[in-house]
Coordinates of N, CA and C in Angstrom, one line a residue:
M27 N -27.8 12.6 -17.9 CA -26.4 12.6 -17.6 C -26.4 12.4 -16.1
V28 N -25.6 11.5 -15.4 CA -25.4 11.4 -14.2 C -23.9 11.9 -13.7
L29 N -23.8 12.7 -12.9 CA -22.7 13.4 -12.3 C -22.3 12.8 -11.1
T30 N -21.0 12.1 -10.9 CA -20.6 11.5 -9.7 C -19.5 12.2 -9.1
Y31 N -19.9 12.3 -7.8 CA -18.8 13.1 -7.1 C -17.7 12.4 -6.7
M32 N -16.3 12.8 -7.2 CA -15.4 12.1 -6.8 C -14.4 12.7 -5.8
F33 N -14.2 12.0 -4.8 CA -13.3 12.4 -3.6 C -12.0 12.5 -3.9
T34 N -11.4 13.4 -3.3 CA -10.0 13.5 -3.3 C -9.2 13.7 -2.0
V35 N -8.0 13.4 -1.6 CA -7.5 13.4 -0.4 C -7.8 14.8 0.3
P36 N -7.4 15.9 -0.5 CA -7.6 17.2 0.2 C -9.1 17.5 0.5
K37 N -10.1 17.1 -0.2 CA -11.6 17.2 0.0 C -11.9 16.2 1.2
L38 N -11.5 15.2 1.5 CA -11.8 14.3 2.5 C -11.0 14.7 3.9
I39 N -9.9 15.6 3.6 CA -9.2 16.0 5.1 C -10.1 17.2 5.3
D40 N -10.5 18.1 4.4 CA -11.5 19.3 4.6 C -12.8 19.0 5.3
S41 N -13.3 17.7 4.9 CA -14.5 17.5 5.4 C -14.4 16.5 6.8
G42 N -13.3 16.3 7.1 CA -12.9 15.6 8.4 C -13.2 14.1 8.5
V43 N -13.1 13.6 7.2 CA -13.0 12.3 7.0 C -11.6 11.5 7.0
L44 N -10.7 12.2 6.5 CA -9.4 11.8 6.8 C -8.5 12.8 7.5
H45 N -7.6 12.2 8.2 CA -6.5 13.1 9.1 C -5.3 12.9 9.0
Q46 N -4.4 13.6 8.9 CA -3.0 13.2 8.7 C -2.3 13.2 10.0
R47 N -1.3 12.3 9.8 CA -0.6 11.9 11.0 C 0.7 12.5 11.0
F48 N 1.2 13.1 12.0 CA 2.6 13.9 12.0 C 3.5 13.1 13.2
P49 N 4.7 13.2 13.0 CA 5.6 12.5 14.0 C 5.5 12.8 15.4
L50 N 5.6 11.8 16.4 CA 5.4 11.9 17.6 C 6.2 12.9 18.2
E51 N 7.2 13.0 18.0 CA 8.4 13.8 18.4 C 8.6 15.3 17.7
N52 N 7.5 15.7 17.2 CA 7.4 17.0 16.4 C 8.5 17.1 15.4
G53 N 8.9 16.0 14.9 CA 10.0 15.8 13.9 C 9.4 16.2 12.5
Q54 N 10.3 16.3 11.6 CA 9.9 16.7 10.2 C 9.1 15.6 9.4
V55 N 8.0 16.1 8.8 CA 7.4 15.2 8.0 C 8.1 14.8 6.7
R56 N 8.4 13.4 6.4 CA 9.1 13.2 5.2 C 8.3 12.4 4.3
R57 N 7.2 11.6 4.9 CA 6.2 10.8 4.3 C 4.8 11.3 4.8
K58 N 3.9 11.1 3.9 CA 2.5 11.3 4.4 C 1.8 10.1 5.0
F59 N 1.2 10.1 5.9 CA 0.1 9.0 6.4 C -1.1 9.7 6.8
Y60 N -2.3 9.3 6.1 CA -3.5 9.8 6.3 C -4.2 8.7 7.0
F61 N -5.2 9.1 7.7 CA -6.1 7.8 8.3 C -7.6 8.2 8.7
T62 N -8.4 7.4 8.5 CA -9.8 7.4 8.8 C -10.0 7.2 10.2
K63 N -11.3 7.7 10.6 CA -11.5 7.5 11.9 C -11.7 5.9 12.1
F64 N -12.2 5.2 11.3 CA -12.4 3.6 11.7 C -10.8 3.3 11.9
W65 N -9.7 3.5 11.2 CA -8.5 3.1 11.6 C -8.2 3.6 12.8
H66 N -8.4 4.8 13.3 CA -7.9 5.3 14.7 C -8.7 4.6 15.6
D67 N -10.0 4.3 15.5 CA -10.8 3.7 16.6 C -10.2 2.4 16.6
G68 N -9.7 1.6 15.6 CA -9.2 0.5 15.8 C -7.7 0.5 16.8
V69 N -6.9 1.6 16.3 CA -5.8 1.7 17.3 C -6.2 2.0 18.6
L70 N -7.1 2.7 18.9 CA -7.5 3.1 20.3 C -8.0 1.6 20.9
A71 N -8.4 0.7 20.2 CA -9.0 -0.6 20.7 C -7.8 -1.5 21.2
L72 N -6.7 -1.3 20.6 CA -5.7 -2.2 20.8 C -5.0 -2.1 22.2
P73 N -4.5 -3.2 23.0 CA -4.0 -3.0 24.1 C -2.8 -2.0 24.2
A74 N -2.9 -1.2 25.2 CA -2.1 -0.2 25.3 C -0.9 -0.5 26.1
E75 N -0.9 -1.6 27.0 CA 0.5 -1.7 27.8 C 0.4 -3.3 27.9
I76 N 1.7 -4.0 27.9 CA 1.7 -5.5 28.0 C 2.9 -5.6 29.2
R77 N 2.7 -6.4 30.0 CA 3.3 -6.7 31.2 C 3.9 -8.2 31.3
V78 N 5.2 -8.4 31.2 CA 5.7 -9.7 31.2 C 6.5 -9.7 32.4
G79 N 6.1 -10.6 33.5 CA 6.9 -10.6 34.6 C 7.0 -9.2 35.3
L80 N 8.1 -8.9 35.6 CA 8.3 -7.4 36.4 C 8.7 -6.5 35.2
T81 N 8.6 -6.7 34.1 CA 9.1 -5.8 32.9 C 7.8 -5.5 31.9
H82 N 8.0 -4.4 31.4 CA 6.9 -4.1 30.1 C 7.7 -4.4 28.9
K83 N 6.8 -5.1 28.0 CA 7.3 -5.1 26.6 C 6.3 -4.2 25.7
P84 N 6.9 -3.8 24.6 CA 6.2 -2.9 23.7 C 4.7 -3.5 23.4
S85 N 3.7 -2.6 23.6 CA 2.2 -3.3 23.3 C 2.0 -3.2 21.9
V86 N 1.0 -4.0 21.4 CA 0.6 -4.0 20.1 C 0.4 -2.5 19.5
R87 N -0.3 -1.7 20.4 CA -0.5 -0.4 19.9 C 0.9 0.4 19.8
A88 N 1.7 0.2 20.9 CA 3.0 1.0 20.7 C 3.8 0.5 19.4
V89 N 3.7 -0.8 19.1 CA 4.6 -1.3 18.1 C 3.9 -0.6 16.7
L90 N 2.6 -0.5 16.5 CA 2.0 0.1 15.4 C 2.2 1.4 15.4
E91 N 2.2 2.3 16.5 CA 2.4 3.6 16.6 C 3.8 3.9 16.1
A92 N 4.7 3.0 16.6 CA 6.3 3.4 16.3 C 6.5 2.9 14.7
L93 N 5.8 2.2 14.1 CA 5.8 1.9 12.6 C 5.3 3.2 12.0
V94 N 4.3 3.6 12.3 CA 3.8 4.8 11.7 C 4.4 6.0 11.7
D95 N 5.1 6.1 13.1 CA 6.0 7.3 13.3 C 7.3 7.4 12.6
D96 N 7.9 6.0 12.3 CA 9.2 5.9 11.4 C 8.8 6.1 10.1
Y97 N 7.7 5.6 9.6 CA 7.2 5.8 8.4 C 7.2 7.4 8.1
V98 N 6.4 8.0 8.8 CA 6.1 9.4 8.8 C 7.5 10.2 8.7
S99 N 8.3 9.9 9.6 CA 9.5 10.6 9.8 C 10.7 10.6 8.9
G100 N 10.4 9.5 8.1 CA 11.2 9.2 6.8 C 12.4 8.3 7.3
R101 N 12.1 7.3 8.3 CA 13.3 6.4 8.3 C 13.5 5.4 7.3
P102 N 14.8 5.2 6.8 CA 15.0 4.3 5.7 C 14.1 3.0 5.5
R103 N 13.7 2.8 4.4 CA 12.8 1.6 4.1 C 13.2 0.5 4.9
A104 N 14.7 -0.1 4.7 CA 14.9 -1.2 5.4 C 15.0 -1.0 6.9
E105 N 14.9 0.0 7.5 CA 14.8 0.1 9.0 C 13.5 0.1 9.4
L106 N 12.4 0.1 8.5 CA 11.1 -0.1 8.9 C 10.8 -1.5 9.3
V107 N 11.5 -2.3 9.2 CA 11.3 -3.9 9.3 C 12.1 -4.4 10.7
R108 N 11.6 -5.3 11.4 CA 12.5 -5.9 12.4 C 13.7 -6.5 11.9
P109 N 14.9 -6.4 12.8 CA 14.9 -5.9 14.3 C 15.0 -4.5 14.6
K110 N 15.3 -3.7 13.6 CA 15.6 -2.3 13.8 C 14.1 -1.5 13.9
G111 N 13.2 -2.0 13.1 CA 11.9 -1.3 13.0 C 10.8 -1.9 13.8
S112 N 9.8 -1.6 13.4 CA 8.4 -2.3 13.9 C 7.7 -3.1 13.0
G113 N 8.0 -3.2 11.7 CA 7.2 -4.0 10.8 C 7.6 -5.2 10.4
M114 N 6.6 -5.7 9.8 CA 7.1 -7.1 9.0 C 7.8 -7.0 7.8
D115 N 8.5 -8.0 7.3 CA 9.0 -7.9 6.1 C 8.3 -8.5 5.0
P116 N 7.7 -7.7 4.0 CA 7.9 -6.4 3.7 C 6.7 -5.7 4.8
P117 N 7.0 -4.3 5.0 CA 6.3 -3.5 5.8 C 4.9 -3.2 5.0
F118 N 4.9 -3.2 3.7 CA 3.7 -2.9 2.9 C 3.7 -3.8 1.8
Q119 N 2.5 -4.3 1.6 CA 2.3 -5.4 0.6 C 0.8 -5.3 0.0
R120 N 1.0 -5.4 -1.2 CA -0.5 -5.3 -2.0 C -1.1 -6.8 -1.7
M121 N -2.3 -6.9 -1.5 CA -3.0 -8.0 -1.0 C -3.0 -9.0 -2.1
W122 N -3.2 -8.6 -3.4 CA -3.1 -9.8 -4.4 C -2.3 -9.0 -5.7
A123 N -2.6 -9.4 -6.7 CA -1.7 -9.0 -7.8 C -1.2 -7.6 -8.0
P124 N -0.1 -7.1 -8.6 CA 0.2 -5.9 -8.6 C -0.6 -4.8 -9.0
G125 N -1.8 -5.1 -9.9 CA -2.8 -4.3 -10.3 C -3.7 -3.8 -9.2
Q126 N -3.9 -4.4 -8.1 CA -5.0 -4.2 -7.2 C -4.3 -3.1 -6.4
A127 N -5.3 -2.1 -5.7 CA -5.1 -1.0 -5.3 C -4.9 -1.2 -3.9
V128 N -5.4 -2.3 -3.1 CA -5.3 -2.3 -1.7 C -4.1 -2.8 -1.2
V129 N -3.4 -2.3 -0.2 CA -2.2 -2.6 0.2 C -2.3 -2.5 1.9
E130 N -1.4 -3.6 2.4 CA -1.4 -4.0 3.7 C -0.3 -3.1 4.4
M131 N -0.4 -2.5 5.5 CA 0.9 -2.2 6.3 C 0.9 -3.0 7.3
R132 N 2.0 -3.8 7.6 CA 2.1 -5.0 8.4 C 2.8 -4.9 9.7
T133 N 2.3 -5.4 10.8 CA 3.3 -5.4 12.0 C 3.0 -6.8 12.4
N134 N 3.7 -7.6 13.4 CA 3.4 -9.1 13.7 C 1.9 -9.1 14.0
A135 N 1.5 -8.2 15.0 CA 0.0 -8.3 15.5 C -1.1 -7.7 14.6
T136 N -0.7 -6.7 13.8 CA -1.8 -5.9 13.3 C -1.6 -5.8 11.5
R137 N -2.7 -5.6 11.1 CA -2.7 -5.3 9.5 C -3.6 -4.0 9.3
T138 N -2.9 -3.1 8.7 CA -3.5 -1.9 8.3 C -3.9 -2.0 6.8
F139 N -5.3 -1.8 6.6 CA -5.6 -1.8 5.0 C -5.8 -0.4 4.5
G140 N -5.2 -0.2 3.3 CA -5.5 1.1 3.0 C -4.8 1.2 1.3
F141 N -4.4 2.3 0.8 CA -3.9 2.5 -0.5 C -2.9 3.5 -0.4
F142 N -2.0 3.5 -1.5 CA -1.3 4.7 -1.7 C -1.8 5.7 -2.7
R143 N -1.6 6.8 -2.4 CA -2.1 8.2 -3.1 C -1.0 8.2 -3.9
G144 N 0.0 8.2 -3.5 CA 1.2 8.4 -4.6 C 2.6 8.3 -3.7
E145 N 3.8 8.5 -4.2 CA 5.1 8.1 -3.6 C 5.1 8.8 -2.1
N146 N 5.3 7.9 -1.4 CA 5.4 8.3 0.2 C 4.1 8.9 0.7
E147 N 3.0 8.4 0.2 CA 1.7 9.0 0.8 C 0.7 8.0 0.9
F148 N 0.6 7.4 2.1 CA -0.4 6.1 2.4 C -1.6 6.7 3.1
V149 N -2.6 6.0 2.7 CA -4.2 6.2 3.3 C -4.5 5.0 4.1
A150 N -4.5 5.2 5.3 CA -4.9 4.0 6.1 C -6.7 4.0 6.4
V151 N -7.2 2.8 6.0 CA -8.8 3.0 6.1 C -9.1 2.3 7.3
V152 N -8.6 1.0 7.4 CA -9.3 0.0 8.4 C -8.1 -0.6 9.0
L153 N -8.1 -1.2 10.2 CA -7.2 -1.8 11.0 C -7.9 -3.0 11.5
A154 N -7.0 -4.1 11.4 CA -7.6 -5.5 12.1 C -6.2 -6.1 12.7
T155 N -6.6 -7.0 13.4 CA -5.4 -7.7 14.3 C -5.1 -9.0 13.4
T156 N -4.1 -9.3 13.6 CA -3.5 -10.6 12.7 C -4.3 -11.8 13.3
E157 N -4.4 -11.8 14.5 CA -5.2 -12.9 15.4 C -6.7 -13.0 14.5
D158 N -7.4 -12.1 14.6 CA -8.8 -11.9 13.9 C -8.7 -12.4 12.5
L159 N -7.6 -12.0 11.7 CA -7.6 -12.4 10.4 C -7.2 -13.9 10.1
K160 N -6.4 -14.3 10.9 CA -5.7 -15.8 10.7 C -6.8 -16.9 10.8
K161 N -6.5 -18.0 10.3 CA -7.2 -19.1 10.6 C -7.5 -19.6 12.0
R162 N -8.6 -20.0 12.3 CA -9.1 -20.3 13.7 C -9.4 -21.9 13.7
P163 N -9.0 -22.4 14.8 CA -9.0 -23.8 14.8 C -10.2 -24.6 14.4
D164 N -11.4 -23.9 14.4 CA -12.8 -24.6 14.0 C -12.9 -24.5 12.3
E165 N -12.0 -23.9 11.6 CA -11.9 -23.8 10.4 C -10.9 -24.7 9.5
P166 N -11.6 -25.8 9.0 CA -10.9 -26.8 8.3 C -9.8 -26.4 7.3
D167 N -10.2 -25.1 6.5 CA -9.2 -24.7 5.5 C -9.1 -23.2 5.6
S168 N -8.4 -22.5 4.6 CA -8.1 -21.2 4.8 C -9.4 -20.1 4.3
S169 N -10.4 -20.9 3.8 CA -11.6 -20.0 3.1 C -12.2 -19.0 4.1
G170 N -12.0 -19.1 5.4 CA -12.5 -18.3 6.4 C -11.4 -16.9 6.4
Q171 N -10.2 -17.3 6.4 CA -9.1 -16.2 6.4 C -9.3 -15.4 5.2
K172 N -9.4 -16.2 3.9 CA -9.7 -15.3 2.9 C -10.9 -14.6 2.7
A173 N -11.8 -14.7 3.4 CA -12.9 -14.1 3.5 C -12.8 -12.8 4.5
R174 N -12.0 -13.1 5.5 CA -11.9 -11.8 6.4 C -10.9 -11.0 5.6
Y175 N -9.9 -11.4 5.0 CA -9.1 -10.4 4.4 C -9.7 -9.5 3.2
A176 N -10.7 -10.4 2.5 CA -11.6 -9.7 1.4 C -12.6 -8.8 1.9
Q177 N -12.9 -9.1 3.3 CA -13.9 -7.9 3.8 C -13.1 -6.8 4.2
Q178 N -12.0 -6.9 4.5 CA -11.0 -5.6 4.8 C -10.8 -4.9 3.2
A179 N -10.5 -5.7 2.4 CA -10.4 -5.3 1.1 C -11.5 -4.5 0.5
Q180 N -12.6 -4.8 0.9 CA -13.8 -4.4 0.5 C -14.0 -2.9 1.0
R181 N -13.8 -2.9 2.0 CA -14.0 -1.5 2.8 C -13.0 -0.5 2.2
V182 N -11.8 -0.8 1.8 CA -11.0 0.1 1.3 C -11.3 0.2 -0.2
E183 N -11.9 -0.7 -0.9 CA -12.3 -0.6 -2.1 C -13.4 0.2 -2.2
A184 N -14.5 0.2 -1.4 CA -15.4 1.1 -1.3 C -15.1 2.7 -1.4
L185 N -14.0 2.8 -0.5 CA -13.7 4.4 -0.7 C -13.0 4.6 -1.9
I186 N -12.0 3.7 -2.3 CA -11.5 4.0 -3.6 C -12.3 4.1 -4.8
G187 N -13.5 3.3 -4.9 CA -14.5 3.4 -5.9 C -14.9 4.9 -6.0
R188 N -15.0 5.5 -5.0 CA -15.4 7.0 -5.1 C -14.2 8.2 -5.2
M189 N -13.1 7.7 -5.3 CA -11.9 8.6 -5.3 C -11.6 8.8 -6.9
D190 N -11.2 9.9 -7.1 CA -10.7 10.5 -8.5 C -9.6 9.5 -8.6
S191 N -9.4 9.0 -9.7 CA -8.5 7.7 -10.4 C -7.0 8.5 -10.1
K192 N -6.7 9.6 -10.0 CA -5.6 10.3 -10.1 C -5.0 10.1 -8.5
E193 N -6.0 9.8 -7.8 CA -5.5 9.8 -6.2 C -5.2 8.3 -5.7
V194 N -5.2 7.4 -6.7 CA -4.7 6.0 -6.2 C -3.5 5.6 -7.0
D195 N -2.5 5.3 -6.5 CA -1.3 4.9 -7.3 C -1.1 3.4 -7.3
L196 N -1.1 2.7 -8.3 CA -1.2 1.3 -8.4 C 0.2 0.7 -8.7
R197 N 1.5 1.6 -8.7 CA 2.9 1.1 -9.0 C 3.0 0.1 -7.8
D198 N 4.1 -0.6 -7.8 CA 4.7 -1.6 -7.1 C 5.0 -0.6 -5.9
V199 N 4.8 -1.4 -4.6 CA 4.9 -0.7 -3.4 C 6.5 -0.4 -3.0
E200 N 7.2 -1.2 -3.9 CA 8.7 -1.0 -3.4 C 9.1 0.4 -4.0
Q201 N 8.4 1.0 -5.2 CA 8.7 2.0 -5.7 C 7.8 3.3 -5.0
L202 N 7.0 3.0 -4.3 CA 6.1 4.1 -3.6 C 6.8 4.4 -2.1
V203 N 7.4 3.5 -1.4 CA 7.9 3.8 -0.2 C 9.5 4.0 -0.7
T204 N 9.9 5.4 -0.6 CA 11.5 5.6 -0.9 C 12.1 6.1 0.3
D205 N 13.3 6.0 0.2 CA 14.3 6.5 1.2 C 14.4 7.9 1.2
C206 N 13.8 8.6 2.0 CA 13.7 10.1 2.0 C 15.3 10.9 2.2

C-alpha cells in the first residue's frame, strides 16, 4: 500500500510554501489571496515605474498589485475590471473547459496562473507577462503561444496533483468571485 501525502492550503502556509496577501492599506480581508514564492518573484521582476514624458503612469507591477488589493479588500466584482479596476474583462478565467482547475487572473500586461480553493479564495502559483505568452513574429501560427500557456498550466497542475481534492474548487469562476 502506497501512502500519498496530500497538501492542504493550511499545511502549505505552515511550511512556508504559500503566503497570504493582505490589503495594502491594512483594510479588512474580504477575500483570500494566497501566493507562492514563484508568483512573488515574478511580481518583483516586473517594472516598478513607468515614465511617459513628464508624468508617471501606473507600472505593470502597480496595476497587478492594485488588482490583487481590490480583490482581497472585496471590491465588487464589476469594479475589478477597467475602467474602474485594473483587471481585464473577465478578471478571472479558466484556461479551458469549465472542468479544468487552472484559472488565469488577468491584467492587460500579466497573467497569474493558479486555482480557486473555494469561494473567494484564490491561490496564485506562477506569473507571466502577456508579452511573453503571446505570439511572437517568428511563429507562423499560435502553436508556440498554446505551448507557453500549457507550460504555465502544467506548473499549476503539478501542485494541484498533490493537493487534497477538497482544496480545489472546479465551479464556474463567476460563482467563485462573489460580491462581498
